[in-house]
PDB file of C-alpha atoms in Angstrom:
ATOM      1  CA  UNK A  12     -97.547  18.096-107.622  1.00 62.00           C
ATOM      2  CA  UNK A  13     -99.839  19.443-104.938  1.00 71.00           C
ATOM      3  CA  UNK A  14     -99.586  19.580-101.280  1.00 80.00           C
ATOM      4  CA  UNK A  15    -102.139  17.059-101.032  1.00 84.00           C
ATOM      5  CA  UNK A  16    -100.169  14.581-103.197  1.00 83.00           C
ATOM      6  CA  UNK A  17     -97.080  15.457-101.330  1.00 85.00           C
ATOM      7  CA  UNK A  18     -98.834  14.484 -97.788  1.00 88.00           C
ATOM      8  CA  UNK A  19    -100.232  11.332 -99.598  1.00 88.00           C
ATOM      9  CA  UNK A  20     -96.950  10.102-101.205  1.00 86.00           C
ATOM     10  CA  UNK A  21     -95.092  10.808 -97.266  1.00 88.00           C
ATOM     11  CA  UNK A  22     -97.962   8.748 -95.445  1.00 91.00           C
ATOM     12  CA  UNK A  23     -97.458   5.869 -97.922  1.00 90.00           C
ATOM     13  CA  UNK A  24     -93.397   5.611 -97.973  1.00 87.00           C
ATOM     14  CA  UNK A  25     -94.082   5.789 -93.742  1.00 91.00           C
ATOM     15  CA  UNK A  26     -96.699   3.187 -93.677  1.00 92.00           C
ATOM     16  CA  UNK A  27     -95.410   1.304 -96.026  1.00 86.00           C
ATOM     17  CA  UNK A  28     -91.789   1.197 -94.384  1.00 87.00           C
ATOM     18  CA  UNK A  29     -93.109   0.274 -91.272  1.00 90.00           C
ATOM     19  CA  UNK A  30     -94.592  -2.924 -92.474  1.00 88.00           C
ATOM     20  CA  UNK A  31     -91.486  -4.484 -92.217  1.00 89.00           C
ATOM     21  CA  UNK A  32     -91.286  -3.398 -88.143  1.00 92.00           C
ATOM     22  CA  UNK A  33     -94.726  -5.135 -87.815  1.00 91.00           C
ATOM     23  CA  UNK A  34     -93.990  -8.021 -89.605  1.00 90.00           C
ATOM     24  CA  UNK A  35     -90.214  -8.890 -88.140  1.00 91.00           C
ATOM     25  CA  UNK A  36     -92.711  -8.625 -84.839  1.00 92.00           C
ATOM     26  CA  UNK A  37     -95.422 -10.835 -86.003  1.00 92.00           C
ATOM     27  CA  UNK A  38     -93.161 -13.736 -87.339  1.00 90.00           C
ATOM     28  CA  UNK A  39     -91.253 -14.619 -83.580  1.00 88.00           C
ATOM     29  CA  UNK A  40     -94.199 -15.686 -82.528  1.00 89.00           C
ATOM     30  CA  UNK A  41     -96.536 -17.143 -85.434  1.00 91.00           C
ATOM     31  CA  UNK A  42     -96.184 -19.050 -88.618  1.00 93.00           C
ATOM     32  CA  UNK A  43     -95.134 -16.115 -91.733  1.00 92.00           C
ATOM     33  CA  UNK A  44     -97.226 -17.488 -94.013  1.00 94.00           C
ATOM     34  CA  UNK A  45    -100.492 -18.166 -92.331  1.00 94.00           C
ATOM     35  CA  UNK A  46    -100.263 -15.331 -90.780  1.00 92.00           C
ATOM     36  CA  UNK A  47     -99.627 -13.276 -93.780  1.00 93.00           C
ATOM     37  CA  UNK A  48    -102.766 -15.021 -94.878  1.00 94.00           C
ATOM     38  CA  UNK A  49    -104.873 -14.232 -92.549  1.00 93.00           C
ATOM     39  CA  UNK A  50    -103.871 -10.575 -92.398  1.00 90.00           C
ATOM     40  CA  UNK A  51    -105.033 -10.326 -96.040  1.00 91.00           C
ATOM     41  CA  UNK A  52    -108.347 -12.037 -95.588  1.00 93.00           C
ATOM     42  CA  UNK A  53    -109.203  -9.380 -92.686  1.00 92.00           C
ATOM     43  CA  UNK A  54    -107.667  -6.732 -94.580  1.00 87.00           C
ATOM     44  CA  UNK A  55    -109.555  -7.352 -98.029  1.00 90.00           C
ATOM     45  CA  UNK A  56    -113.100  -8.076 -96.126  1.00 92.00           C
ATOM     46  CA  UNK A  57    -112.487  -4.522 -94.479  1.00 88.00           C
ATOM     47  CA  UNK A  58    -111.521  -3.037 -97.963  1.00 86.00           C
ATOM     48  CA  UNK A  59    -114.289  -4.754 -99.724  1.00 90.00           C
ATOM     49  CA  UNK A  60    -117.004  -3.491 -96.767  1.00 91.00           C
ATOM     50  CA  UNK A  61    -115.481   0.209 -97.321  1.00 87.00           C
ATOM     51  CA  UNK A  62    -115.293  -0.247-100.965  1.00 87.00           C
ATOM     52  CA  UNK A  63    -119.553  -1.335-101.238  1.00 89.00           C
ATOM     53  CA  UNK A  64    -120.449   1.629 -98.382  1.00 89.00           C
ATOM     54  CA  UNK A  65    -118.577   3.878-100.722  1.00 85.00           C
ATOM     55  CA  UNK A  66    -121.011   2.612-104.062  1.00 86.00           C
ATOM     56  CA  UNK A  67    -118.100   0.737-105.229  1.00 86.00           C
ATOM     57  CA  UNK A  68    -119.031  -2.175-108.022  1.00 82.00           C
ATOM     58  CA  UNK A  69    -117.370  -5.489-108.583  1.00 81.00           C
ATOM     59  CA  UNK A  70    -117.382  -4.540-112.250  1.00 81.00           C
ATOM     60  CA  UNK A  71    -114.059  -3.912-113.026  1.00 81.00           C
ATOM     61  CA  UNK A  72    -112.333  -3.216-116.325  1.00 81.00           C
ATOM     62  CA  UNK A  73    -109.822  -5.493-117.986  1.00 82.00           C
ATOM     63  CA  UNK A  74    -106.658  -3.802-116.988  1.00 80.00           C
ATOM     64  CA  UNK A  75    -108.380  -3.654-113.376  1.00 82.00           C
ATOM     65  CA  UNK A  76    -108.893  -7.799-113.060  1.00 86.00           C
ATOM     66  CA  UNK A  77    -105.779  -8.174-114.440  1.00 84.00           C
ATOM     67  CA  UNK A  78    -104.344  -6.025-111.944  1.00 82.00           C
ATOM     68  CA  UNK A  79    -105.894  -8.056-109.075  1.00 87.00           C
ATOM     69  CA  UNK A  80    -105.070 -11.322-110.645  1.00 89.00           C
ATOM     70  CA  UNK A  81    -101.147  -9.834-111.076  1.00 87.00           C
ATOM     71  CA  UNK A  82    -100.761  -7.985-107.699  1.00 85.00           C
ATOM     72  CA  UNK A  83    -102.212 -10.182-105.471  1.00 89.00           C
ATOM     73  CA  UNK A  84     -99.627 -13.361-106.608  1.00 91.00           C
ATOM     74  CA  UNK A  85     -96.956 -11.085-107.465  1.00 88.00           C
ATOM     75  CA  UNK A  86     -97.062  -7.873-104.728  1.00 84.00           C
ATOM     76  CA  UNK A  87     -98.897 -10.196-102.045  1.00 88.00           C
ATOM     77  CA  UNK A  88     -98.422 -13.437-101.906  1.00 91.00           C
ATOM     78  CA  UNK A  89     -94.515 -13.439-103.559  1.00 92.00           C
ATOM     79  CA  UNK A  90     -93.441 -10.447-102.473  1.00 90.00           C
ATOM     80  CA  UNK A  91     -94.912  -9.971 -98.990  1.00 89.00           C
ATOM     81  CA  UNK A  92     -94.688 -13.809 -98.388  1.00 92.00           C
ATOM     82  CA  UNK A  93     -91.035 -13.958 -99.140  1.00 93.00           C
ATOM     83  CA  UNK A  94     -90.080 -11.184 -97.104  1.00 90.00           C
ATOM     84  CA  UNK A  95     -92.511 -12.467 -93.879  1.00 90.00           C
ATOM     85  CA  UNK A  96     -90.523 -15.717 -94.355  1.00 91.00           C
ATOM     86  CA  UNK A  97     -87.202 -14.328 -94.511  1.00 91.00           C
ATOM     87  CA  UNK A  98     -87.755 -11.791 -91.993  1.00 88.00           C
ATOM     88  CA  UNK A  99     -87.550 -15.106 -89.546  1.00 88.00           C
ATOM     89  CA  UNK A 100     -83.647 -14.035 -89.915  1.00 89.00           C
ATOM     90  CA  UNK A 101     -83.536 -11.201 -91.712  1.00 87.00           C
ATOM     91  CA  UNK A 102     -83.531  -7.641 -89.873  1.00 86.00           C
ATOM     92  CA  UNK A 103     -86.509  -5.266 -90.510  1.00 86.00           C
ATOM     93  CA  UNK A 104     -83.923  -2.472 -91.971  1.00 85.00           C
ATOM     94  CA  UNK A 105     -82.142  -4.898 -93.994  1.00 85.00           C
ATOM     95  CA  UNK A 106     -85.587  -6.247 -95.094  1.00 87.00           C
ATOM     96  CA  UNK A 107     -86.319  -2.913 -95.837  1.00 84.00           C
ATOM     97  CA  UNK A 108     -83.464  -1.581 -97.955  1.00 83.00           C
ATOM     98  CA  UNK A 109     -83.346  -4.669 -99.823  1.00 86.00           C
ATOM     99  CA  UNK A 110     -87.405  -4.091-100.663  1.00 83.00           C
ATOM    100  CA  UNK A 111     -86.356  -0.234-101.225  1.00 79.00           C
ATOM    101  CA  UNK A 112     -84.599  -0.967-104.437  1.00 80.00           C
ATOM    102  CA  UNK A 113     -87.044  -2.237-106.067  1.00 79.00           C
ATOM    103  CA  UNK A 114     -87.929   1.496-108.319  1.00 76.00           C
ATOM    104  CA  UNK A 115     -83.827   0.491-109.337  1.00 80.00           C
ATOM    105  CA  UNK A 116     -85.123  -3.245-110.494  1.00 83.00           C
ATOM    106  CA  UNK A 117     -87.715  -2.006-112.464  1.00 79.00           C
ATOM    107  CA  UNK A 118     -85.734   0.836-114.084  1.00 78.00           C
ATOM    108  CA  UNK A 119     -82.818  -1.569-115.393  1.00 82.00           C
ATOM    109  CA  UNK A 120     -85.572  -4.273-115.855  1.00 81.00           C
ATOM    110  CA  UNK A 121     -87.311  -2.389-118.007  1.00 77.00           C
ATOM    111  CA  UNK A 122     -84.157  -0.780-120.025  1.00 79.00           C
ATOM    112  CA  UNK A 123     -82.696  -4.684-121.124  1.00 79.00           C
ATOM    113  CA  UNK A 124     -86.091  -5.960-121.212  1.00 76.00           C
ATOM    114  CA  UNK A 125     -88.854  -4.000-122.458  1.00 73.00           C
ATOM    115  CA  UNK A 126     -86.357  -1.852-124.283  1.00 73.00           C
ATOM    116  CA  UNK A 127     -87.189   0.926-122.113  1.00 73.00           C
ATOM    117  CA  UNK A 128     -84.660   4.706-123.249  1.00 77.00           C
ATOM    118  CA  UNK A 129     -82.389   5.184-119.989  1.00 75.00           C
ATOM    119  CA  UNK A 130     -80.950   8.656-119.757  1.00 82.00           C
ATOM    120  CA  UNK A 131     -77.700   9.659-118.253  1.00 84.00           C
ATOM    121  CA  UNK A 132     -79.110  10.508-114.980  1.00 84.00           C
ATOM    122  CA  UNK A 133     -81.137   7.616-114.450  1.00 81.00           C
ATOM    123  CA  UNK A 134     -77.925   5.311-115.213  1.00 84.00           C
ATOM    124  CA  UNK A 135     -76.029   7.378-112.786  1.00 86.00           C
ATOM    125  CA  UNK A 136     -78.872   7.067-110.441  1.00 83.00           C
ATOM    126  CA  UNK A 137     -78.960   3.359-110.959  1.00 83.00           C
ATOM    127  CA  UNK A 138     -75.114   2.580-110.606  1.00 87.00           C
ATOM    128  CA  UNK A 139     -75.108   4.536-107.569  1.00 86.00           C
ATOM    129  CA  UNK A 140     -78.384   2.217-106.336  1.00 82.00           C
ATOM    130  CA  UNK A 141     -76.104  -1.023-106.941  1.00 82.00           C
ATOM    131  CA  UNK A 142     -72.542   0.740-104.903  1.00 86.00           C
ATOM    132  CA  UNK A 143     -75.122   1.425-101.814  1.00 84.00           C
ATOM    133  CA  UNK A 144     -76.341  -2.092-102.334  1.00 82.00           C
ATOM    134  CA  UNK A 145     -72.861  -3.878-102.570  1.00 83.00           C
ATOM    135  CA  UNK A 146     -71.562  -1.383 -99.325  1.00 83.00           C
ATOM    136  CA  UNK A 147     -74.418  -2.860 -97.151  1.00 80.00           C
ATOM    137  CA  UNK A 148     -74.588  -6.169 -98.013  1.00 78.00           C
ATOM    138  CA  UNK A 149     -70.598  -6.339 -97.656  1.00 79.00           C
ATOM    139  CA  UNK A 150     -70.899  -4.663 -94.374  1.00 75.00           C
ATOM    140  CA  UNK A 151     -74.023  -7.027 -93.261  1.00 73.00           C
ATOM    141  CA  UNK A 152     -72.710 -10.125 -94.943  1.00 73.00           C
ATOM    142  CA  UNK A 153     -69.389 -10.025 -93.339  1.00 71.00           C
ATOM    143  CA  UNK A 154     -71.224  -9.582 -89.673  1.00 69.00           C
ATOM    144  CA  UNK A 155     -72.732 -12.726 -90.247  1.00 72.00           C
ATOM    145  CA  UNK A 156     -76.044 -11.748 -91.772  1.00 78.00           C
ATOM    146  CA  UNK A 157     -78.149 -14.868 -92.911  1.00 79.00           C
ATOM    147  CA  UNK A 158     -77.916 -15.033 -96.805  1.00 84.00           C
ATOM    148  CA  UNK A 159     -80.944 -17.743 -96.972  1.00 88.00           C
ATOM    149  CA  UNK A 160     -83.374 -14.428 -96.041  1.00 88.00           C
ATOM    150  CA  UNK A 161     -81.222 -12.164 -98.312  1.00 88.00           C
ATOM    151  CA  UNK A 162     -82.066 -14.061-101.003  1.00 91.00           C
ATOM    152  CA  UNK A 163     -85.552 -14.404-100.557  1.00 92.00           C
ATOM    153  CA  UNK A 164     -85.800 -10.600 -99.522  1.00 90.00           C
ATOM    154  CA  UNK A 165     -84.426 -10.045-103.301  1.00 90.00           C
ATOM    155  CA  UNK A 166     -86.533 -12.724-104.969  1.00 92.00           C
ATOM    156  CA  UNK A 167     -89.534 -11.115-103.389  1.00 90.00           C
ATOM    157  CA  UNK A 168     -88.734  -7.432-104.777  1.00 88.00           C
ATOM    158  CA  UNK A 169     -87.694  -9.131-108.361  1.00 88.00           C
ATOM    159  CA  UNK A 170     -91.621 -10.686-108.257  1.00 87.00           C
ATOM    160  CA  UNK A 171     -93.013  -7.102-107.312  1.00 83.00           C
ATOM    161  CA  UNK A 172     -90.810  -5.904-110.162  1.00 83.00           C
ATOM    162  CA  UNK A 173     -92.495  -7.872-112.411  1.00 81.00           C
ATOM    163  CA  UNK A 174     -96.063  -7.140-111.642  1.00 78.00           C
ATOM    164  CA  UNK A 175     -95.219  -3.686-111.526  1.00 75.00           C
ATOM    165  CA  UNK A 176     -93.876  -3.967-115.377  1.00 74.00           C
ATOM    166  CA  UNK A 177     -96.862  -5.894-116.070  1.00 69.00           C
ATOM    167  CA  UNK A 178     -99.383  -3.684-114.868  1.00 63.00           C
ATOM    168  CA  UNK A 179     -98.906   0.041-115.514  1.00 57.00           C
ATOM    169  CA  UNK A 180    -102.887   1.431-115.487  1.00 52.00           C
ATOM    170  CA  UNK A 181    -104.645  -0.623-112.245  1.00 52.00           C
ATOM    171  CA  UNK A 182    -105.827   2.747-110.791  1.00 52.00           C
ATOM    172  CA  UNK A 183    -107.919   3.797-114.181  1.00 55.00           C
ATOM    173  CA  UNK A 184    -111.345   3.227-114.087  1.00 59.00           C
ATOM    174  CA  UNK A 185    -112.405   3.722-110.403  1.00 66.00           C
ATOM    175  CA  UNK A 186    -113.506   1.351-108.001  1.00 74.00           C
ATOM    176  CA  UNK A 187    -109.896   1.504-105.987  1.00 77.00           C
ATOM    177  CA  UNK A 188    -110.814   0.363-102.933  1.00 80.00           C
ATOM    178  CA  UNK A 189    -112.605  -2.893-104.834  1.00 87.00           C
ATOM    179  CA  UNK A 190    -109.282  -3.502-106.313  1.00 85.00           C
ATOM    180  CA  UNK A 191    -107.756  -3.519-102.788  1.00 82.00           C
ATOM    181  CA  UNK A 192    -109.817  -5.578-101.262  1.00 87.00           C
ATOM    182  CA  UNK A 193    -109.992  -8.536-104.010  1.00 91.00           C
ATOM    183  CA  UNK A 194    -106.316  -8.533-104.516  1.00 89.00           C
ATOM    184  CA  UNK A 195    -105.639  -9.236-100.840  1.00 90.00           C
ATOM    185  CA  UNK A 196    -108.421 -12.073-101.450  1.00 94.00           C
ATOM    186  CA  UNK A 197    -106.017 -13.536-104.004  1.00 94.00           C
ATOM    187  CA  UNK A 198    -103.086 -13.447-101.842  1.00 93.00           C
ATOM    188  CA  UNK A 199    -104.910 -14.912 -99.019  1.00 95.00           C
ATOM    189  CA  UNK A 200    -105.914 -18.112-100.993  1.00 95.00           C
ATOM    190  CA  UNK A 201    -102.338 -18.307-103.048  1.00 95.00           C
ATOM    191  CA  UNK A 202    -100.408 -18.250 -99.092  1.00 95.00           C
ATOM    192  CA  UNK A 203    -102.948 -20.808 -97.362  1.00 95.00           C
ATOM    193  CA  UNK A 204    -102.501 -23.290-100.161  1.00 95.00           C
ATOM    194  CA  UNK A 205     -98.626 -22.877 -99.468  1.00 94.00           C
ATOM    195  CA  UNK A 206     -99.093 -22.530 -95.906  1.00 94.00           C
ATOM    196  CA  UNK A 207    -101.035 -25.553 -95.684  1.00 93.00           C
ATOM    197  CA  UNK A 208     -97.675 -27.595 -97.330  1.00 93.00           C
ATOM    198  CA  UNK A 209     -95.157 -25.966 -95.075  1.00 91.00           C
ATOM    199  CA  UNK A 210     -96.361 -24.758 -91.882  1.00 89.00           C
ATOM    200  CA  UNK A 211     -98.266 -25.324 -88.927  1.00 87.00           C
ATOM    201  CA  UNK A 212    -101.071 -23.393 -87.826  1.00 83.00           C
ATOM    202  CA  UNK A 213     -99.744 -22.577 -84.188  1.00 84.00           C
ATOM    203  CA  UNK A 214     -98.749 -19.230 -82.531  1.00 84.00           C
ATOM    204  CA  UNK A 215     -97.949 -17.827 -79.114  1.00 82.00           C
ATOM    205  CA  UNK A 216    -100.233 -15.304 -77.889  1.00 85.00           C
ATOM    206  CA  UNK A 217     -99.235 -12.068 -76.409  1.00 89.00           C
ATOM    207  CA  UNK A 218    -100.352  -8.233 -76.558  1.00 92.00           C
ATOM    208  CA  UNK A 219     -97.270  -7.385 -78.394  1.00 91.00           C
ATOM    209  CA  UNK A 220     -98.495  -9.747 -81.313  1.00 91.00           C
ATOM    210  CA  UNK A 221    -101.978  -8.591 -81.374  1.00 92.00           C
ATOM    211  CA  UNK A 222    -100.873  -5.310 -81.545  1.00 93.00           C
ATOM    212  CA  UNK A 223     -98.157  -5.764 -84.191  1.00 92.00           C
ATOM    213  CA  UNK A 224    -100.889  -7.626 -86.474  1.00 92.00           C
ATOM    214  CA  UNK A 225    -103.914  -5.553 -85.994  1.00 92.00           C
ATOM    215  CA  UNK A 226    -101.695  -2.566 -87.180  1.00 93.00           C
ATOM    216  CA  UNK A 227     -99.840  -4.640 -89.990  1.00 90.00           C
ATOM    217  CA  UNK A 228    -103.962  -4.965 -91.242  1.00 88.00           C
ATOM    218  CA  UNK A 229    -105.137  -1.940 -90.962  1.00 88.00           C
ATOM    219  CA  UNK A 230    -101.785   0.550 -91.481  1.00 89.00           C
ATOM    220  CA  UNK A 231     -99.715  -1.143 -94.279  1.00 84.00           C
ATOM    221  CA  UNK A 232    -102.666  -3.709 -95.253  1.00 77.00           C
ATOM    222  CA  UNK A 233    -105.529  -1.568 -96.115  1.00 79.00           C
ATOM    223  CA  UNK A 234    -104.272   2.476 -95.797  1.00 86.00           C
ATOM    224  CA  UNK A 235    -101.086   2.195 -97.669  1.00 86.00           C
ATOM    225  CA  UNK A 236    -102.734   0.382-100.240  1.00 77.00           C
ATOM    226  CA  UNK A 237    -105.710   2.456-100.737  1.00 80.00           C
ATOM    227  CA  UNK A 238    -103.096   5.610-100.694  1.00 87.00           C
ATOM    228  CA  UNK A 239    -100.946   4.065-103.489  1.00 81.00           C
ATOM    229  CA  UNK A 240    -103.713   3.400-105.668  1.00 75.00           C
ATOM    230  CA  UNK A 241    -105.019   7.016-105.483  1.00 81.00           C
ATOM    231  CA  UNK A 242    -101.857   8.519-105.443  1.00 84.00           C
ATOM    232  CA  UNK A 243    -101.009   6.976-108.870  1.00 76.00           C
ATOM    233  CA  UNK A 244    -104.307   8.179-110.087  1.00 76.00           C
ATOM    234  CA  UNK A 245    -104.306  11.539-108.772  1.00 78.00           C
ATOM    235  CA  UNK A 246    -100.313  12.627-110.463  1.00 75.00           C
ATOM    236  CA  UNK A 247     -99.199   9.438-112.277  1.00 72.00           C
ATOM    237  CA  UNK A 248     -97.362   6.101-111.731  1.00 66.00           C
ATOM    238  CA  UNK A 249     -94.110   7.796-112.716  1.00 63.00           C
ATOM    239  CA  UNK A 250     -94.132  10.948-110.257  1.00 71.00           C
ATOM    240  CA  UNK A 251     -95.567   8.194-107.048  1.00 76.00           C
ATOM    241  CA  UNK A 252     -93.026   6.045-107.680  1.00 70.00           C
ATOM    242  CA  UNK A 253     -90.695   9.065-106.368  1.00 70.00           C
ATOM    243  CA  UNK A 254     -91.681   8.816-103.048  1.00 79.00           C
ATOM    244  CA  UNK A 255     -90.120   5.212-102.731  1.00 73.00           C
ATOM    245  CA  UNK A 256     -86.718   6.962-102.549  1.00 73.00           C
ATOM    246  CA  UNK A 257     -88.362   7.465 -98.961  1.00 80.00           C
ATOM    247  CA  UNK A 258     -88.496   3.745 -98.052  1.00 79.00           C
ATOM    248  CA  UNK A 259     -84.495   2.966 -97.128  1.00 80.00           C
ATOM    249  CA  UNK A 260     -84.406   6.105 -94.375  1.00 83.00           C
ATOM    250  CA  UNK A 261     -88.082   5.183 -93.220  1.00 86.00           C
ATOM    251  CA  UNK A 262     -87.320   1.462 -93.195  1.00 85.00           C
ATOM    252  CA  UNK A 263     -84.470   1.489 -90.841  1.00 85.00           C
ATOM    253  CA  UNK A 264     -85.459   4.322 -89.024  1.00 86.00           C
ATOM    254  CA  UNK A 265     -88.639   2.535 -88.057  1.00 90.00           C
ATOM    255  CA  UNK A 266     -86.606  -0.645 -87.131  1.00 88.00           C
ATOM    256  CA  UNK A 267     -83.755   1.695 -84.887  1.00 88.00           C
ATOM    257  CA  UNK A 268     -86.791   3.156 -83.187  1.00 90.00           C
ATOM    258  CA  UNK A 269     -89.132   0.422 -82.070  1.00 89.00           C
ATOM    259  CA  UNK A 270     -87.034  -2.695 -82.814  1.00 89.00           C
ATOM    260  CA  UNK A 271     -83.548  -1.064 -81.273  1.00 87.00           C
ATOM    261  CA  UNK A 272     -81.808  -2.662 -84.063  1.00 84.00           C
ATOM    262  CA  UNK A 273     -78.057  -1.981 -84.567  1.00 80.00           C
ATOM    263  CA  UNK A 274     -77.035   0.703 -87.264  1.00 77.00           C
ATOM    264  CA  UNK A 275     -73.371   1.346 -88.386  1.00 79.00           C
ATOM    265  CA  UNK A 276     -71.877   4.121 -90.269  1.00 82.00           C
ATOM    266  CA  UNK A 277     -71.821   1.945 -93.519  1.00 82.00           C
ATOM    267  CA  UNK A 278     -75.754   1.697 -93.223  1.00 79.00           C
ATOM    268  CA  UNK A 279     -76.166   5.400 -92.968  1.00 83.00           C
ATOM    269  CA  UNK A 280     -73.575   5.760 -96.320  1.00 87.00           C
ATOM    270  CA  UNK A 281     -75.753   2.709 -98.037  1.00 83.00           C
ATOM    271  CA  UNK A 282     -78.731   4.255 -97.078  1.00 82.00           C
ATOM    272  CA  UNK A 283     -77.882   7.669 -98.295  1.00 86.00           C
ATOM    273  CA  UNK A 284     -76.594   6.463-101.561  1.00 86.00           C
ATOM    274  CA  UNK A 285     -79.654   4.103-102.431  1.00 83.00           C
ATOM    275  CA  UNK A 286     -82.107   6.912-101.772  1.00 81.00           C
ATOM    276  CA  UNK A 287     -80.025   9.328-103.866  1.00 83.00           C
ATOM    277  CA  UNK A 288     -79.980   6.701-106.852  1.00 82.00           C
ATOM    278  CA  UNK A 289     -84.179   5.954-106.253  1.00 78.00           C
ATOM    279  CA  UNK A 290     -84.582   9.873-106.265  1.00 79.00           C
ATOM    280  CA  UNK A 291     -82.076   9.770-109.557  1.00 82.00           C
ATOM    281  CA  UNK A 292     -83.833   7.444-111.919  1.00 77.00           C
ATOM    282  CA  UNK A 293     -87.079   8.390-110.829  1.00 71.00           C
ATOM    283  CA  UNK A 294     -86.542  12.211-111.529  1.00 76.00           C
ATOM    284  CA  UNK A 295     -85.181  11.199-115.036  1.00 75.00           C
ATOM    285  CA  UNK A 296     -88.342   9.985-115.743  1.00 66.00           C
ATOM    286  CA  UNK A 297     -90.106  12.994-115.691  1.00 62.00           C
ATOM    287  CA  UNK A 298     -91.028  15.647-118.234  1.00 53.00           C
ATOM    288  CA  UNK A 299     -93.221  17.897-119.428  1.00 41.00           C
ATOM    289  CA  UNK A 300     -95.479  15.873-121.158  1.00 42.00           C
ATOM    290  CA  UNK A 301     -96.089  12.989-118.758  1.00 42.00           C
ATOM    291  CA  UNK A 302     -98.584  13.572-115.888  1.00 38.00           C
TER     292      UNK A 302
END
């Protein structure tokens, strides 16, 4: 792994931690889901304009639609919409640890399911994931945390599980700022439809939300995105997924520093265990032979 990669992977875990800061600040004053919405329309006409100036085609492979079709219902409109709705209760660095453990789901998801070899190390790694879980959540949940959000916080990183299971080669073939772009255009139609059944389209106005959405476009919407996609192509999915053991300490450092949310020591222990079980399973993976 190069330097380059290394800088890449450490601008994606930040951006894509911080998403969470944004969004807790977009949802007190504006509906989650059309806003979500909305923030994906902008972001995939800006990734779609980038993606022609840069001779980008609409001709995709196979594995690439399917990829767009996948991501944007699974990553974007499950995922992200779950956690914009829950984050109406939910802390950002809760949000954020509970999203974090996602590299964990897909590890044990794809050992009982796909019948996926687990060594020794990435059990290890993944038992420790599940104590740093259970010390949070016991510390959170007897403070009165709202288990509604907690809930939909995990059914959101169980749907990004799944598309990430699904589809293992969406950066082959080129074109990765096409595939950006038209994969927030499927999360932008899947949310409005819900939207539409559930919300109403009505918002307070302030600097503080401008800002907060403009950024939650531009930062975690079309940069992070862009970064993940070449970062898998450039060293593989395997060796990118490592950097996610960045999320949990990014994630509620974000939310300490601009949100002034309340940490305790049991956070910091949590925190320190998930990353060490992320960094675990994802290390097992790795070998010679796998690039």
């Amino acid at each position: 792994m190069d330097l380059r990669a290394i800088f890449m992977g450490l601008s994606f875990a930040l951006m894509w931690s911080s998403a969470f800061t944004s969004a807790r600040i977009i949802v007190a004053d504006a509906p989650p889901l059309y806003s979500l919405a909305l923030r994906f329309l902008i972001s995939g006409l800006l990734a779609v304009i980038i993606a022609r100036a840069l001779g980008q085609s609409w001709s995709l492979t196979r594995n690439q639609w399917r990829a767009v079709i996948v991501f944007g219902v699974c990553q974007n409109a499950l995922y992200l919409g779950l956690n914009f709705v829950a984050m109406q209760w939910v802390e950002a660095g809760l949000a954020s640890i509970i999203a974090s453990t996602m590299p964990l789901m897909v590890a044990f998801a794809g050992w009982a399911f796909m019948g996926d070899r687990m060594r020794p190390l990435a059990m290890f790694g993944l038992l420790a994931g599940i104590v740093g879980v259970a010390l949070i959540m016991g510390s959170r949940l007897s403070g009165g945390v709202d288990v509604t959000g907690v809930v939909l916080c995990f059914l959101g990183a169980a749907a990004l599980t799944a598309a990430t299971l699904a589809v293992r080669s969406a950066s082959s073939g080129g074109n990765l700022m096409m595939i950006v772009g038209l994969q927030m255009f499927i999360g932008a139609a899947v949310l409005t439809i819900v939207a539409a059944f559930l919300e109403h389209p009505t918002f307070e106005p302030s600097l503080r939300l401008g800002f907060a959405f403009s950024y939650t476009v531009l930062v975690p919407g079309v940069m992070a995105t862009w970064v993940w996609f070449a970062l898998v192509g450039r060293i593989g999915a395997v060796k990118a997924a490592t950097f996610h053991f960045l999320n949990p300490f990014f994630g509620v450092a974000t939310a300490w520093l601009l949100l002034g949310e309340a940490l305790t020591v049991m956070d910091f222990v949590g925190v320190a265990i998930i990353t060490f079980g992320i960094l675990a399973v994802q290390l097992s993976k790795q070998n010679p032979t796998q690039v």
